[in-house]
Short mmCIF file of C-alpha atoms in Angstrom, two decimals:
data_model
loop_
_atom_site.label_atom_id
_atom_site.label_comp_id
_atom_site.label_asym_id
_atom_site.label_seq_id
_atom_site.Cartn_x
_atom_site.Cartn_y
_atom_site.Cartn_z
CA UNK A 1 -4.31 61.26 -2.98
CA UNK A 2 -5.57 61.49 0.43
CA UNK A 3 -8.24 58.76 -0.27
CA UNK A 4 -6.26 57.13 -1.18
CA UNK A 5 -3.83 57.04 2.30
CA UNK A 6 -7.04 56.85 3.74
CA UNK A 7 -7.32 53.74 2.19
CA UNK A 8 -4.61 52.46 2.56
CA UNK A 9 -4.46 53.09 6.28
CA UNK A 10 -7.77 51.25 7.11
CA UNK A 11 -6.36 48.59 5.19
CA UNK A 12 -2.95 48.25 7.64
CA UNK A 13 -5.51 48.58 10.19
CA UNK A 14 -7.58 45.97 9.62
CA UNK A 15 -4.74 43.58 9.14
CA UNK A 16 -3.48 44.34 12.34
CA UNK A 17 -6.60 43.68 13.87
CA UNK A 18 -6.64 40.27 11.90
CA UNK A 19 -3.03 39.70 12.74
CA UNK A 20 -3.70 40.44 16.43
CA UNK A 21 -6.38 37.84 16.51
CA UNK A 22 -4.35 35.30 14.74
CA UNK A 23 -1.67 35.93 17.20
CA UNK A 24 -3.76 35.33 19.96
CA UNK A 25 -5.04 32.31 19.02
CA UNK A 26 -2.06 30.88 18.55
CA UNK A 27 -1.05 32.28 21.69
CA UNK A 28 -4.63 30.26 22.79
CA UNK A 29 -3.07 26.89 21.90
CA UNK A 30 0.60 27.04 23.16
CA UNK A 31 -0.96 28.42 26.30
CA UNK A 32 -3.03 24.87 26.35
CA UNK A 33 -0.30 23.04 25.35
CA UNK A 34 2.06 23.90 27.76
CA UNK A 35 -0.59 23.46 30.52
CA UNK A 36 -1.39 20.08 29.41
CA UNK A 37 2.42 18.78 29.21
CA UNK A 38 3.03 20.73 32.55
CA UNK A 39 0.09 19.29 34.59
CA UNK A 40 -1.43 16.82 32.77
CA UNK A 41 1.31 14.41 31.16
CA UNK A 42 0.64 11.33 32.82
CA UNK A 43 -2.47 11.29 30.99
CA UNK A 44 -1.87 12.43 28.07
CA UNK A 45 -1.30 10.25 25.37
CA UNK A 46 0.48 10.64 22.16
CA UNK A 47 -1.92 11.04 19.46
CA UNK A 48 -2.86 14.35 21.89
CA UNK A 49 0.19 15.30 21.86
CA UNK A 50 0.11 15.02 17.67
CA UNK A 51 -2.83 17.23 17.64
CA UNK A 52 -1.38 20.08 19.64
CA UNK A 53 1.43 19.86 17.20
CA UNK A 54 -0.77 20.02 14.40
CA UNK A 55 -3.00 22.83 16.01
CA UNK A 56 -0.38 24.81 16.39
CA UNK A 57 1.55 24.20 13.19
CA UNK A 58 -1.67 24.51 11.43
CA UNK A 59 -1.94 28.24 12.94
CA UNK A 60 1.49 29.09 12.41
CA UNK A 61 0.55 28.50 8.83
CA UNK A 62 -2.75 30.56 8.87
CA UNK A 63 -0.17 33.79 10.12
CA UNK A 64 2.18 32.98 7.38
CA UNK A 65 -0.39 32.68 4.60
CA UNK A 66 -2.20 36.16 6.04
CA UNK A 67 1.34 37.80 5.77
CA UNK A 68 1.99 36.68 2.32
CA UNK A 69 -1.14 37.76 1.20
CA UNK A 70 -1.24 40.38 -1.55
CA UNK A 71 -3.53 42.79 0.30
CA UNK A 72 -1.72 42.54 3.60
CA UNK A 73 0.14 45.66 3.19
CA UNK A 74 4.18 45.28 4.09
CA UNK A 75 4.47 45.70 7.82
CA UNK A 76 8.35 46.37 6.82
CA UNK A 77 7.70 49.73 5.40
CA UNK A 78 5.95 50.90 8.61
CA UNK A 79 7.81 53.11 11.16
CA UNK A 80 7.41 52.86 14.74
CA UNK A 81 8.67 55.65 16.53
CA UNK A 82 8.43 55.92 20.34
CA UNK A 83 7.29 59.06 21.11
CA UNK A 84 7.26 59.32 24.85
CA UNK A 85 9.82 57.56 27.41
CA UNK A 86 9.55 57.50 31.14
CA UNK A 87 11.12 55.40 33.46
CA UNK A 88 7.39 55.34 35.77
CA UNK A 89 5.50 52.15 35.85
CA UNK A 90 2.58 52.51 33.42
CA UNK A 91 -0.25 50.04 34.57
CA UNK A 92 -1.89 50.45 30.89
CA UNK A 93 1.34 49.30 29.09
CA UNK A 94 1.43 46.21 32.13
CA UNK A 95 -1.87 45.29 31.33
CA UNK A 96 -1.68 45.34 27.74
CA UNK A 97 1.32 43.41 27.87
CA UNK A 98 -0.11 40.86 30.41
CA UNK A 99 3.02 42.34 33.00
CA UNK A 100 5.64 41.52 30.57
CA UNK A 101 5.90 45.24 30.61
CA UNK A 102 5.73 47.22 33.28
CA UNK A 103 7.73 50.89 32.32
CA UNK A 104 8.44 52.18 28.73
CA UNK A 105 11.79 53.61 29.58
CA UNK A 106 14.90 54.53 27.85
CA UNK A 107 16.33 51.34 28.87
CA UNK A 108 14.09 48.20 27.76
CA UNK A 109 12.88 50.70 24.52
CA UNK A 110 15.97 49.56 22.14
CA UNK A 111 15.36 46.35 22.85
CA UNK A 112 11.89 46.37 21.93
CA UNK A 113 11.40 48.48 19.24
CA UNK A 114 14.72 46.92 17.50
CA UNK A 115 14.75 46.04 13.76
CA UNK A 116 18.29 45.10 13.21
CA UNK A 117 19.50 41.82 14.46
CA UNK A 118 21.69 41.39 17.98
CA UNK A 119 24.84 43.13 18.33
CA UNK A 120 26.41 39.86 18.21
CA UNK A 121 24.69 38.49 15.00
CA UNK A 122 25.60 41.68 13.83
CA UNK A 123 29.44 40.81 14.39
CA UNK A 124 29.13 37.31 12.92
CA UNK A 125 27.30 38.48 9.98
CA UNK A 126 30.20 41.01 9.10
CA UNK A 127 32.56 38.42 9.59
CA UNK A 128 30.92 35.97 7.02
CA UNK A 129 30.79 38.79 4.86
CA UNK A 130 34.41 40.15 5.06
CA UNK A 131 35.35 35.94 3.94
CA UNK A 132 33.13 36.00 1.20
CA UNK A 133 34.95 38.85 -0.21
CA UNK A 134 38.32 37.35 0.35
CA UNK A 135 37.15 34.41 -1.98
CA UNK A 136 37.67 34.49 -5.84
CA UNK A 137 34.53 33.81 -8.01
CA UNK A 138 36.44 31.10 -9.15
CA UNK A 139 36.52 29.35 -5.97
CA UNK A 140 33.42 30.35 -5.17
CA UNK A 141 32.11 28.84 -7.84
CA UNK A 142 33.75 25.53 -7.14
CA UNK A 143 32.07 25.38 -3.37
CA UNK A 144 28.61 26.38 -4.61
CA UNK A 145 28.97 23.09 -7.63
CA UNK A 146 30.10 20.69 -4.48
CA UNK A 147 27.02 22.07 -2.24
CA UNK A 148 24.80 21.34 -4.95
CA UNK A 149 26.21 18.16 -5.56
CA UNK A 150 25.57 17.04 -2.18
CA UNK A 151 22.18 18.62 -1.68
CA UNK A 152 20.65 16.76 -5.00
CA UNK A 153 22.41 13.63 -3.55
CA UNK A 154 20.98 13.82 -0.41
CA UNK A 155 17.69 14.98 -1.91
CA UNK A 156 17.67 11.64 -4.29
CA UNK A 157 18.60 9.34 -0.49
CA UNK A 158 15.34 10.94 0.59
CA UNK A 159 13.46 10.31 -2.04
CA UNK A 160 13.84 7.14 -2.48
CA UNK A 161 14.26 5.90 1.79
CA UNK A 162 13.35 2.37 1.33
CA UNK A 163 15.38 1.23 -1.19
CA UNK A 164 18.43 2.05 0.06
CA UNK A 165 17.83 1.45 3.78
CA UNK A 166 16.13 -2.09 2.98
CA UNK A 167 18.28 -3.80 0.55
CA UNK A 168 16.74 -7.14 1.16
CA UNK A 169 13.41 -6.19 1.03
CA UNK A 170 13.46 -3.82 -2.12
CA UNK A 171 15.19 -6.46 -3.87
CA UNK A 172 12.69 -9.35 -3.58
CA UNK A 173 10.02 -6.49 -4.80
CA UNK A 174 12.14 -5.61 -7.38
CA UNK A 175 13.71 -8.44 -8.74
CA UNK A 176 12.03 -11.60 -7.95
CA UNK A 177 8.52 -12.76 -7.17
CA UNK A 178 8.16 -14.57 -3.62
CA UNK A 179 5.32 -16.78 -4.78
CA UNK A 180 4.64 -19.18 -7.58
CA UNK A 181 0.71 -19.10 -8.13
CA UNK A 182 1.65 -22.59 -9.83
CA UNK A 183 2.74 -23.87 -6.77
CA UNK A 184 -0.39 -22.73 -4.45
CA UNK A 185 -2.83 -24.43 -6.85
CA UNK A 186 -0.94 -27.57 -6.58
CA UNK A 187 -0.29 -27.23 -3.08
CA UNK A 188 -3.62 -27.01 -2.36
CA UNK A 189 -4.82 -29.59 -5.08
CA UNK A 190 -2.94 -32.22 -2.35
CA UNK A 191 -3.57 -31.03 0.72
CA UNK A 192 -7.38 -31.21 -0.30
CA UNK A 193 -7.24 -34.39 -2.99
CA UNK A 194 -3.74 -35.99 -2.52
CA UNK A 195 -2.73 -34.89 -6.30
CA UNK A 196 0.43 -35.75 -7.16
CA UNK A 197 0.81 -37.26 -3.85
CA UNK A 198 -0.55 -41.13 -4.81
CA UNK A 199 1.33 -41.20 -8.16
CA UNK A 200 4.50 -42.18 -6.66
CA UNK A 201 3.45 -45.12 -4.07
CA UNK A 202 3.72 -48.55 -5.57
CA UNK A 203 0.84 -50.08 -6.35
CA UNK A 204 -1.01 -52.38 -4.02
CA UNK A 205 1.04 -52.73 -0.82
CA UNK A 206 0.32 -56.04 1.10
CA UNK A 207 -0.01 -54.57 4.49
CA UNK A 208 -2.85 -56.39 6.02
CA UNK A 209 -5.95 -54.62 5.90
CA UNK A 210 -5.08 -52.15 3.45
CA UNK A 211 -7.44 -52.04 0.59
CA UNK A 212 -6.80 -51.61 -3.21
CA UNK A 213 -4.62 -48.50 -3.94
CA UNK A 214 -5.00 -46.86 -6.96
CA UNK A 215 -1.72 -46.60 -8.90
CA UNK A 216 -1.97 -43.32 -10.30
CA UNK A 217 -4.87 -39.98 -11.44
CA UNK A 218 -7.18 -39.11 -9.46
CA UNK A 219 -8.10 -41.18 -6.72
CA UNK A 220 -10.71 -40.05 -4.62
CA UNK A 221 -13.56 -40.67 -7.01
CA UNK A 222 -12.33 -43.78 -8.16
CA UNK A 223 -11.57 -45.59 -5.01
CA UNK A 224 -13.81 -48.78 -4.34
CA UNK A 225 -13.85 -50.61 -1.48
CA UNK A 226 -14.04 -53.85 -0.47
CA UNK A 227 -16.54 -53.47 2.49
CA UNK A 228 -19.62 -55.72 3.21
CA UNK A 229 -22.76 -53.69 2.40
CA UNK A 230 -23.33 -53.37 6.52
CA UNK A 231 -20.28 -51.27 6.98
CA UNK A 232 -21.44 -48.02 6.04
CA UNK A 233 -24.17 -48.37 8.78
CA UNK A 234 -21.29 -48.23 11.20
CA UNK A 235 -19.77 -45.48 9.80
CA UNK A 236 -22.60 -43.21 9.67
CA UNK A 237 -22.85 -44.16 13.26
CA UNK A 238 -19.40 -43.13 13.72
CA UNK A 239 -20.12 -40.06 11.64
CA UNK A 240 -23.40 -39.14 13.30
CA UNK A 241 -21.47 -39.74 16.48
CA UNK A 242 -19.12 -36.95 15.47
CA UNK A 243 -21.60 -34.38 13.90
CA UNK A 244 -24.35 -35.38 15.72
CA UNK A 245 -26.57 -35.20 12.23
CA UNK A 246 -26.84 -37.63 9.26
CA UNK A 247 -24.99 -36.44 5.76
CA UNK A 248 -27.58 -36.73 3.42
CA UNK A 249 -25.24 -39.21 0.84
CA UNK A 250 -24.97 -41.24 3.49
CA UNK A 251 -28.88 -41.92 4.73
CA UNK A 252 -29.16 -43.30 1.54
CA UNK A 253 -27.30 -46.28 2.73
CA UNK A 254 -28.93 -46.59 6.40
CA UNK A 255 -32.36 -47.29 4.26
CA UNK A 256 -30.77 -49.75 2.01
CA UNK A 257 -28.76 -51.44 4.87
CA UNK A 258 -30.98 -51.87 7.62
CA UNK A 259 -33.77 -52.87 4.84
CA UNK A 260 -31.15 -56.01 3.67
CA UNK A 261 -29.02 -57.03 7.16
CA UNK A 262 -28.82 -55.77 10.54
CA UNK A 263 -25.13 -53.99 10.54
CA UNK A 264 -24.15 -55.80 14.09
CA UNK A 265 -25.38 -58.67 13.22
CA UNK A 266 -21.71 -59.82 11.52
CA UNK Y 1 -20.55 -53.07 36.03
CA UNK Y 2 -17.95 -50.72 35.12
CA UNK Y 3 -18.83 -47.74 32.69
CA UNK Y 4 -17.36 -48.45 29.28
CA UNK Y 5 -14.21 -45.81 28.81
CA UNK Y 6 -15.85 -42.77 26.95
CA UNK Y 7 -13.90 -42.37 23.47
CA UNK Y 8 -16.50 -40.33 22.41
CA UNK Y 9 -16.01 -37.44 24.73
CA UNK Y 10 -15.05 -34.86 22.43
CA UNK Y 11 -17.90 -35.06 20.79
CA UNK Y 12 -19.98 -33.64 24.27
CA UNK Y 13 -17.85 -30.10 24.00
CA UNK Y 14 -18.94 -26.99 22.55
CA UNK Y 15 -17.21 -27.98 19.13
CA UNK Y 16 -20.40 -28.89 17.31
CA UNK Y 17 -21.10 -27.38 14.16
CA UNK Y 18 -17.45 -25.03 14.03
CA UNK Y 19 -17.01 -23.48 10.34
CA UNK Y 20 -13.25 -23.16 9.61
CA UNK Y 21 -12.93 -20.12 7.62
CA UNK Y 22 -9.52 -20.43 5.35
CA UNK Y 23 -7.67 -19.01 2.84
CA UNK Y 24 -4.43 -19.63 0.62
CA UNK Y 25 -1.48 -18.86 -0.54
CA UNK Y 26 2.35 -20.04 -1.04
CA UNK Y 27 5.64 -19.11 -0.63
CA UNK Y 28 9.03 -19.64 -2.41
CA UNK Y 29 11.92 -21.36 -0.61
CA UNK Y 30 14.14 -18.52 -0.77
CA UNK Y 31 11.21 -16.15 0.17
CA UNK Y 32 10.51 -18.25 3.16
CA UNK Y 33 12.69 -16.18 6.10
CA UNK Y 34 10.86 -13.33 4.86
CA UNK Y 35 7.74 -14.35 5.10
CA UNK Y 36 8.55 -15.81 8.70
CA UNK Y 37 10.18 -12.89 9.79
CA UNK Y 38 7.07 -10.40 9.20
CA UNK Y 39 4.70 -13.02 10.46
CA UNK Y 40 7.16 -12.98 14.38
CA UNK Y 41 6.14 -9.27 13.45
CA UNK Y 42 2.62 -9.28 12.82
CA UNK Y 43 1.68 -12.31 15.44
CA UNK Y 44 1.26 -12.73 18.91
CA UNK Y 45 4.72 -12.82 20.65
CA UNK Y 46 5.18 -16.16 21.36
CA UNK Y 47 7.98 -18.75 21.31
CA UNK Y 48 7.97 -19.87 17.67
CA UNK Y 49 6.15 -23.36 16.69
CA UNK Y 50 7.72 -25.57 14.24
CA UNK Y 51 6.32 -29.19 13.98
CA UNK Y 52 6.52 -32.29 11.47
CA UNK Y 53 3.14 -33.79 10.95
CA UNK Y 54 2.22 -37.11 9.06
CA UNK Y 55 -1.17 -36.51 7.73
CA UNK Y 56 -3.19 -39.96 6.30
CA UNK Y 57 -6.57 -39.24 4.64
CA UNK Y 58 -9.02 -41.94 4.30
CA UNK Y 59 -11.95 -42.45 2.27
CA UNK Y 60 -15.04 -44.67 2.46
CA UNK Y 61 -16.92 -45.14 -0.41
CA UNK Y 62 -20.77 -46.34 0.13
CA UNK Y 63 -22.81 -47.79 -2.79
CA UNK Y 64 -23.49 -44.37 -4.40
CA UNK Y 65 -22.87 -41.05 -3.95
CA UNK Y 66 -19.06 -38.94 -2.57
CA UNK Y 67 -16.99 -41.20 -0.60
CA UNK Y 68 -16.40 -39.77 2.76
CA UNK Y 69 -13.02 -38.67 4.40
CA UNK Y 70 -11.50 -38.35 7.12
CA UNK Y 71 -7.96 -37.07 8.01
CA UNK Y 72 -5.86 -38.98 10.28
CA UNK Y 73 -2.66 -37.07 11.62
CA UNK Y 74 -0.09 -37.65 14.18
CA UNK Y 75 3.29 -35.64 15.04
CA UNK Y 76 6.01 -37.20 13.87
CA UNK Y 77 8.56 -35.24 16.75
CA UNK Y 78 5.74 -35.92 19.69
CA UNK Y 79 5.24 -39.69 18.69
CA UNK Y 80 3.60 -39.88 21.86
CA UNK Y 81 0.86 -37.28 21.49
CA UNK Y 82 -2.29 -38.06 20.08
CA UNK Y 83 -3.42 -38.60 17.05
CA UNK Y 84 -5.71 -35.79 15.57
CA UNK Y 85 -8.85 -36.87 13.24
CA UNK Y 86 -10.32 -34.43 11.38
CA UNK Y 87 -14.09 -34.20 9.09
CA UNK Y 88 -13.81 -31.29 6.35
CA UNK Y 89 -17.15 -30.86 4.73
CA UNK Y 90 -17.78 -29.45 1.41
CA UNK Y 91 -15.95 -25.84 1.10
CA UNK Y 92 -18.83 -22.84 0.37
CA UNK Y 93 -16.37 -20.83 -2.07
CA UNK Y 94 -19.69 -19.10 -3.80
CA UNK Y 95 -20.66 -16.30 -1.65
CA UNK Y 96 -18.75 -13.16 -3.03
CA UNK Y 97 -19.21 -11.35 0.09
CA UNK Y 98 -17.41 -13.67 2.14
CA UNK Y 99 -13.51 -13.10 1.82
CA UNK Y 100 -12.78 -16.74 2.69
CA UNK Y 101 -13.66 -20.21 1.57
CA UNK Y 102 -16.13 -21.92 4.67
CA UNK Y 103 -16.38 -25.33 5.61
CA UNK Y 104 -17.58 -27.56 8.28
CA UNK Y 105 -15.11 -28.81 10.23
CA UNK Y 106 -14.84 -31.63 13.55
CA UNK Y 107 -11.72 -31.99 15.03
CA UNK Y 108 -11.57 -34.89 17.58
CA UNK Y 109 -8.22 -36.42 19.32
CA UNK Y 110 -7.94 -40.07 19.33
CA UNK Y 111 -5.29 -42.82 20.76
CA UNK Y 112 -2.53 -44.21 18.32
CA UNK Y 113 -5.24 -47.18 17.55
CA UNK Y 114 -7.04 -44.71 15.55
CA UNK Y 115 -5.60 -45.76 12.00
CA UNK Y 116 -6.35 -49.59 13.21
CA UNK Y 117 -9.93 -48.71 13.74
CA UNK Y 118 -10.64 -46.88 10.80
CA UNK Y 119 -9.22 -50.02 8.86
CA UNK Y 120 -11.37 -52.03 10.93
CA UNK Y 121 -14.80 -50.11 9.67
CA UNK Y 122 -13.88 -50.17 6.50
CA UNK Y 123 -12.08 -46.65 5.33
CA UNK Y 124 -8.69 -47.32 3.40
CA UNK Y 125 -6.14 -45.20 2.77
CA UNK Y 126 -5.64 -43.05 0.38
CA UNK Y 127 -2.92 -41.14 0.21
CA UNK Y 128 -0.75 -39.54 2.87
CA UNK Y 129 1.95 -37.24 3.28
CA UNK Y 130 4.28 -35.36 5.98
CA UNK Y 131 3.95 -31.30 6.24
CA UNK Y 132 6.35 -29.68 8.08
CA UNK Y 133 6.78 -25.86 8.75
CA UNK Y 134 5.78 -23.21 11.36
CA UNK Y 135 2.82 -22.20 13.21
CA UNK Y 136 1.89 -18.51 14.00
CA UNK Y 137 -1.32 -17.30 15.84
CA UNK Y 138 -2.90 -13.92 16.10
CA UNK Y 139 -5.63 -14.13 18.30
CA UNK Y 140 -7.96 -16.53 16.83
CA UNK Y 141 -5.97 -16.45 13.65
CA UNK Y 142 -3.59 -18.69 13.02
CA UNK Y 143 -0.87 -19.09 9.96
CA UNK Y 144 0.37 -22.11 9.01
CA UNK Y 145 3.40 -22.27 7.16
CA UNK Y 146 4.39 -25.62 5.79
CA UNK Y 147 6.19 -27.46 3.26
CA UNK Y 148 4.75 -30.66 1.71
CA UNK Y 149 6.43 -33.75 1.27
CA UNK Y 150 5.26 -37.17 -0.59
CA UNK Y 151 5.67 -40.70 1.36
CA UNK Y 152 7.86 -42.73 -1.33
CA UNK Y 153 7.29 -46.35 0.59
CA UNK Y 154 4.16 -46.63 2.64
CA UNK Y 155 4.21 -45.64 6.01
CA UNK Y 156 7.69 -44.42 5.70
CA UNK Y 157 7.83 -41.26 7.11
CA UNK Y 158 11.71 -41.17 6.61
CA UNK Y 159 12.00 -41.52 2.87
CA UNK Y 160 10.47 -38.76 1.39
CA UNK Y 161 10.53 -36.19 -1.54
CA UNK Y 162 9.58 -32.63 -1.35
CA UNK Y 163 6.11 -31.71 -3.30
CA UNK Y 164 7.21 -28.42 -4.57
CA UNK Y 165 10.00 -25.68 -4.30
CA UNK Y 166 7.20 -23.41 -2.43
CA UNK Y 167 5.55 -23.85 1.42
CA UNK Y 168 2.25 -23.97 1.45
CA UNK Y 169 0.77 -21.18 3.49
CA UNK Y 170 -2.59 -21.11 5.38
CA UNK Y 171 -4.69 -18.65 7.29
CA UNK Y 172 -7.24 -20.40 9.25
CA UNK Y 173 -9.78 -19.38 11.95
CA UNK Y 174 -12.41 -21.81 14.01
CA UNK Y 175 -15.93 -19.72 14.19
CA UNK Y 176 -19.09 -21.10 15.35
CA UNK Y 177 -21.50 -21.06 11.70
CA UNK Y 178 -22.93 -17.41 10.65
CA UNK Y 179 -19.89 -15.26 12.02
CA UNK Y 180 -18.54 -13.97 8.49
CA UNK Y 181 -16.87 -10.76 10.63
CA UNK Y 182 -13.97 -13.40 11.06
CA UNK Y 183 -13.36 -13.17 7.34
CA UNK Y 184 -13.29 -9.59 7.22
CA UNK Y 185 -10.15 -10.04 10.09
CA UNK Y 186 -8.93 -12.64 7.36
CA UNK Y 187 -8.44 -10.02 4.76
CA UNK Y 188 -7.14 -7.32 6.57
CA UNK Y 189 -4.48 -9.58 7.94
CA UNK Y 190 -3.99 -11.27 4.62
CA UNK Y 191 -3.61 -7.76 3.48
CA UNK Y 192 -0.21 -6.61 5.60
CA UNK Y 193 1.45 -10.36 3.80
CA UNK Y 194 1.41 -9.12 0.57
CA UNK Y 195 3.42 -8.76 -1.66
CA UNK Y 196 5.23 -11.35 -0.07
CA UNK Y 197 1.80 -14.20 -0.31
CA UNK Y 198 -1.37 -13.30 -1.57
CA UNK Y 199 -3.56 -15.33 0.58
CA UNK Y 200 -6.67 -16.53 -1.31
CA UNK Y 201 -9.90 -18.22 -1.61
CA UNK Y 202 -9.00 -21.21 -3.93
CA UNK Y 203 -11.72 -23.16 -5.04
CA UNK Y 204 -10.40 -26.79 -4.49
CA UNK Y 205 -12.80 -28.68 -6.98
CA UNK Y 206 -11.12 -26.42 -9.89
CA UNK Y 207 -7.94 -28.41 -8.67
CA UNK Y 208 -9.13 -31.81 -8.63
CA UNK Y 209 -8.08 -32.96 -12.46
#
């Protein structure tokens, strides 16, 4: 029996002493916190700002996890009992309280060491609890159906944000698709070819220097011209002009044309 | 004697050898406010660009081998800016690791004589059409959001019919050759469109027929 208080005790102890240090780091990081927002917030930028917030939340966390744990003993079934009041200034207390607290006297000791809530909670509390009396079940029963109703609808707007706040949006996702990949392959086949572009134009306008067109299919393989053989010696001029190199379909020609006829020499 | 006027200036800056990196995607009409609405979001704030373009590509076909191309295009509400003429080379679509087709790509500004001249050395037409739509840039990025419409008479830019009941959307960036880290900023932008566009690498050969 008394090994097993004796157990127990060191245990209380050591989560103190682990609650204590939790404590102070969190103390730590508001501490920093508050500095940086005080002094530094010209600087500081938000993302900082995020991982204070995070820091902090993060140990806040860490204390609530230690006090849920199973072998953290309840702190509520502890007593604290002040056993000696004086209204002289007690530098030990001062220090240990970083001069929050200076004297342990009869008058700062009930606010301290208080479990219950505020004298005015207290008040509002009883109130709430002298109406809940005055209501029938049956009435009661009604309210607590209508909060619930309105918590799981609120619950569902949460859940689903988008939909509701972005009609237009959710409903082109939803209903219909904002591209045709139909239409990109033939949108593409013209830009690059001219399919399904030619098809339509009547045959063999008779706009001076305009050369055969090509009625209808596929046109850029079958187009001929009706160029003198010298002409593409121009062009890759023109072309070697632009790219200041030769395209190797085209040096072909130079051979063949400048072996036959001179191409200025029209 | 008088220096001949230099046409060819362009050709002296430091746009030699630019890749255009590019990729895909388009948009339903009645998706089309949403699409532009997110891109005012995700782009650089800037008064927003709409323009009507008349695009003619040409081809020039030698004895053997592709024919060659080159896209004329000229505003159609700025008739008096210049026109643009553009080389695409052959799109790279193979490399896995790259999230966006590559291509060479020579973009040179030329006087309103420009689809006289190409006549002149031989390049015919061989198809056109008129794109209109909206232009967004982010950075070096830059969306454009266009619908496509066919020329029904030659060189009528006022009667035409609408290609499709979707815009064409395109993310392109300029990047001297070997800088792939452009494509990576492709994706990740391309990323925050969907699932509005999925922006793609489209092979255009598979297209072709």
């Amino acid at each position: 029996m008394l090994i097993k208080k004796q157990r127990e005790e060191k245990q209380l102890e050591a989560s103190v002493d682990l609650l204590i240090s939790r404590v102070a780091h969190l103390k730590n990081a508001l501490h920093n916190f508050i500095y940086k927002l005080e002094n530094e917030f010209e600087r500081l930028a938000w993302p900082s700002v995020l991982d204070n917030f995070a820091l902090v939340s993060g140990q806040l966390n860490t204390i609530n996890k230690l006090l849920r744990n199973e072998k953290t003993p309840s702190f509520r079934n502890q007593v604290i009992i002040p056993l000696e009041l004086s209204p002289d200034r007690d530098d030990e207390l001062a220090k240990l309280t970083e001069q929050r607290v200076p004297v342990f006297s009869h008058e700062i000791v009930p606010d301290h060491l208080r479990t219950k809530p505020d004298p005015e909670v207290e008040e509002m509390e009883k109130q709430l609890s002298a109406e809940a009396a005055r209501l029938g079940p049956e009435a009661a029963q009604k309210q607590i159906q209508t909060l619930n109703k309105l918590c799981s609808n609120l619950l569902e707007k949460l859940n689903n944000p988008r939909e509701d706040r972005d009609p237009e949006s959710s409903a082109i996702r939803q209903s219909k698709p904002s591209f045709n990949p139909a239409d990109t392959l033939a949108l593409v086949g013209a830009v690059a070819f001219g399919k399904g572009l030619s098809k339509c134009r009547p045959p063999g306008p008779g706009a001076p220097g305009q050369g055969p067109m090509m009625g209808g299919g596929p046109t850029l393989q079958q187009v001929t011209i009706g160029g003198a053989s010298g002409q593409p010696g121009i062009v890759v001029l023109f072309f070697s002009l632009l790219t200041g190199k030769m395209p190797s379909s085209i040096k072909t020609n130079i051979k063949s044309a400048s072996g036959s006829m001179h191409p200025y020499n029209r | 004697m008088e220096a001949p006027p230099v046409s060819v200036m362009p050709v002296t800056g430091g746009s030699i050898n630019m890749m255009e990196y590019l990729l895909q995607g388009s948009v339903l009409d009645q998706a089309l406010e949403s699409l532009l609405h997110r891109l005012r979001g995700l782009c650089d704030n800037m008064e927003p660009e709409t323009f009507t373009d008349h695009e003619l590509v040409y081809l020039l076909k030698g004895q053997q081998g592709n024919p060659f191309i080159l896209r004329a295009r000229h505003s159609l509400s700025h008739p008096a800016a210049p026109w643009h003429l553009r080389y695409l080379g052959q799109p790279e679509v193979g490399d896995k690791s790259r999230h966006a087709l590559v291509r060479n790509c020579l973009d040179v500004s030329a006087s309103h004589s420009l689809p006289d001249v190409l006549n002149e050395m031989g390049f015919r037409m061989d198809h056109e059409f008129v794109a209109n739509g909206h232009v967004f840039r982010r950075g070096a990025l830059k969306v454009v959001v266009s619908k496509l419409s066919r020329v029904l008479v030659p060189g009528n830019t006022e009667n035409t019919e609408r290609l499709s009941l979707s815009y064409l959307v395109e993310l392109s960036v300029l990047a001297p050759a070997g800088q792939d880290t452009v494509s990576e900023d492709m994706r990740s932008f391309a990323e925050q469109l969907k699932p509005l566009v999925h922006l793609e690498k489209i092979d255009p050969s598979k297209q072709r027929h």
